[in-house]
Amino acid sequence: MFEYEMAAARTAELIREADAYRLAREAKRAQRRAPSRSQEPEGAVRGHRGRFARAA
């Protein structure tokens, strides 16, 4: 019975380690992708403030 409990505990520990590793990899991927998403695809608007009259 003791061997079975040791094996079950080791299995649970390996599953937790695998989940933590998977979560870390997903976080790394998300971090790498984040800067490309935050950039505006059309670019920033520049100047042209004098084109219209200011409101009162």
XYZ file of C-alpha atoms in Angstrom:
56
model
C 0.000 0.000 0.000
C 2.849 2.377 0.817
C 4.358 1.974 -2.672
C 1.000 2.767 -4.245
C 0.676 5.977 -2.212
C 4.225 6.996 -3.128
C 3.527 6.386 -6.813
C 0.259 8.336 -6.621
C 1.999 11.250 -4.903
C 4.778 11.240 -7.516
C 2.218 11.168 -10.331
C 0.364 14.126 -8.826
C 3.656 16.010 -8.438
C 4.597 15.373 -12.078
C 1.184 16.575 -13.231
C 1.558 19.794 -11.212
C 5.046 20.363 -12.657
C 3.770 19.796 -16.190
C 0.918 22.262 -15.644
C 3.310 24.889 -14.296
C 5.675 24.361 -17.244
C 2.810 24.620 -19.733
C 1.510 27.788 -18.074
C 4.983 29.361 -18.191
C 5.333 28.548 -21.900
C 1.896 30.014 -22.659
C 2.796 33.174 -20.736
C 6.039 33.506 -22.706
C 4.183 33.132 -25.983
C 1.576 35.674 -24.938
C 4.303 38.111 -23.906
C 6.030 37.745 -27.262
C 2.782 38.335 -29.137
C 1.616 41.285 -27.021
C 3.859 43.990 -28.548
C 2.720 43.190 -32.078
C -0.932 43.488 -31.049
C -0.472 46.838 -29.322
C 0.885 48.531 -32.446
C -1.627 50.344 -34.604
C -1.699 48.812 -38.082
C -2.598 52.113 -39.754
C -0.003 54.206 -37.960
C -0.315 57.315 -35.814
C -2.151 60.463 -36.868
C 0.235 63.378 -37.393
C -0.206 67.132 -37.488
C -3.174 68.592 -39.407
C -4.387 70.433 -36.314
C -4.745 73.666 -38.233
C -7.116 72.142 -40.772
C -10.289 72.903 -38.788
C -11.308 75.909 -36.730
C -11.328 75.509 -32.982
C -14.649 75.218 -31.201
C -15.669 77.953 -28.773
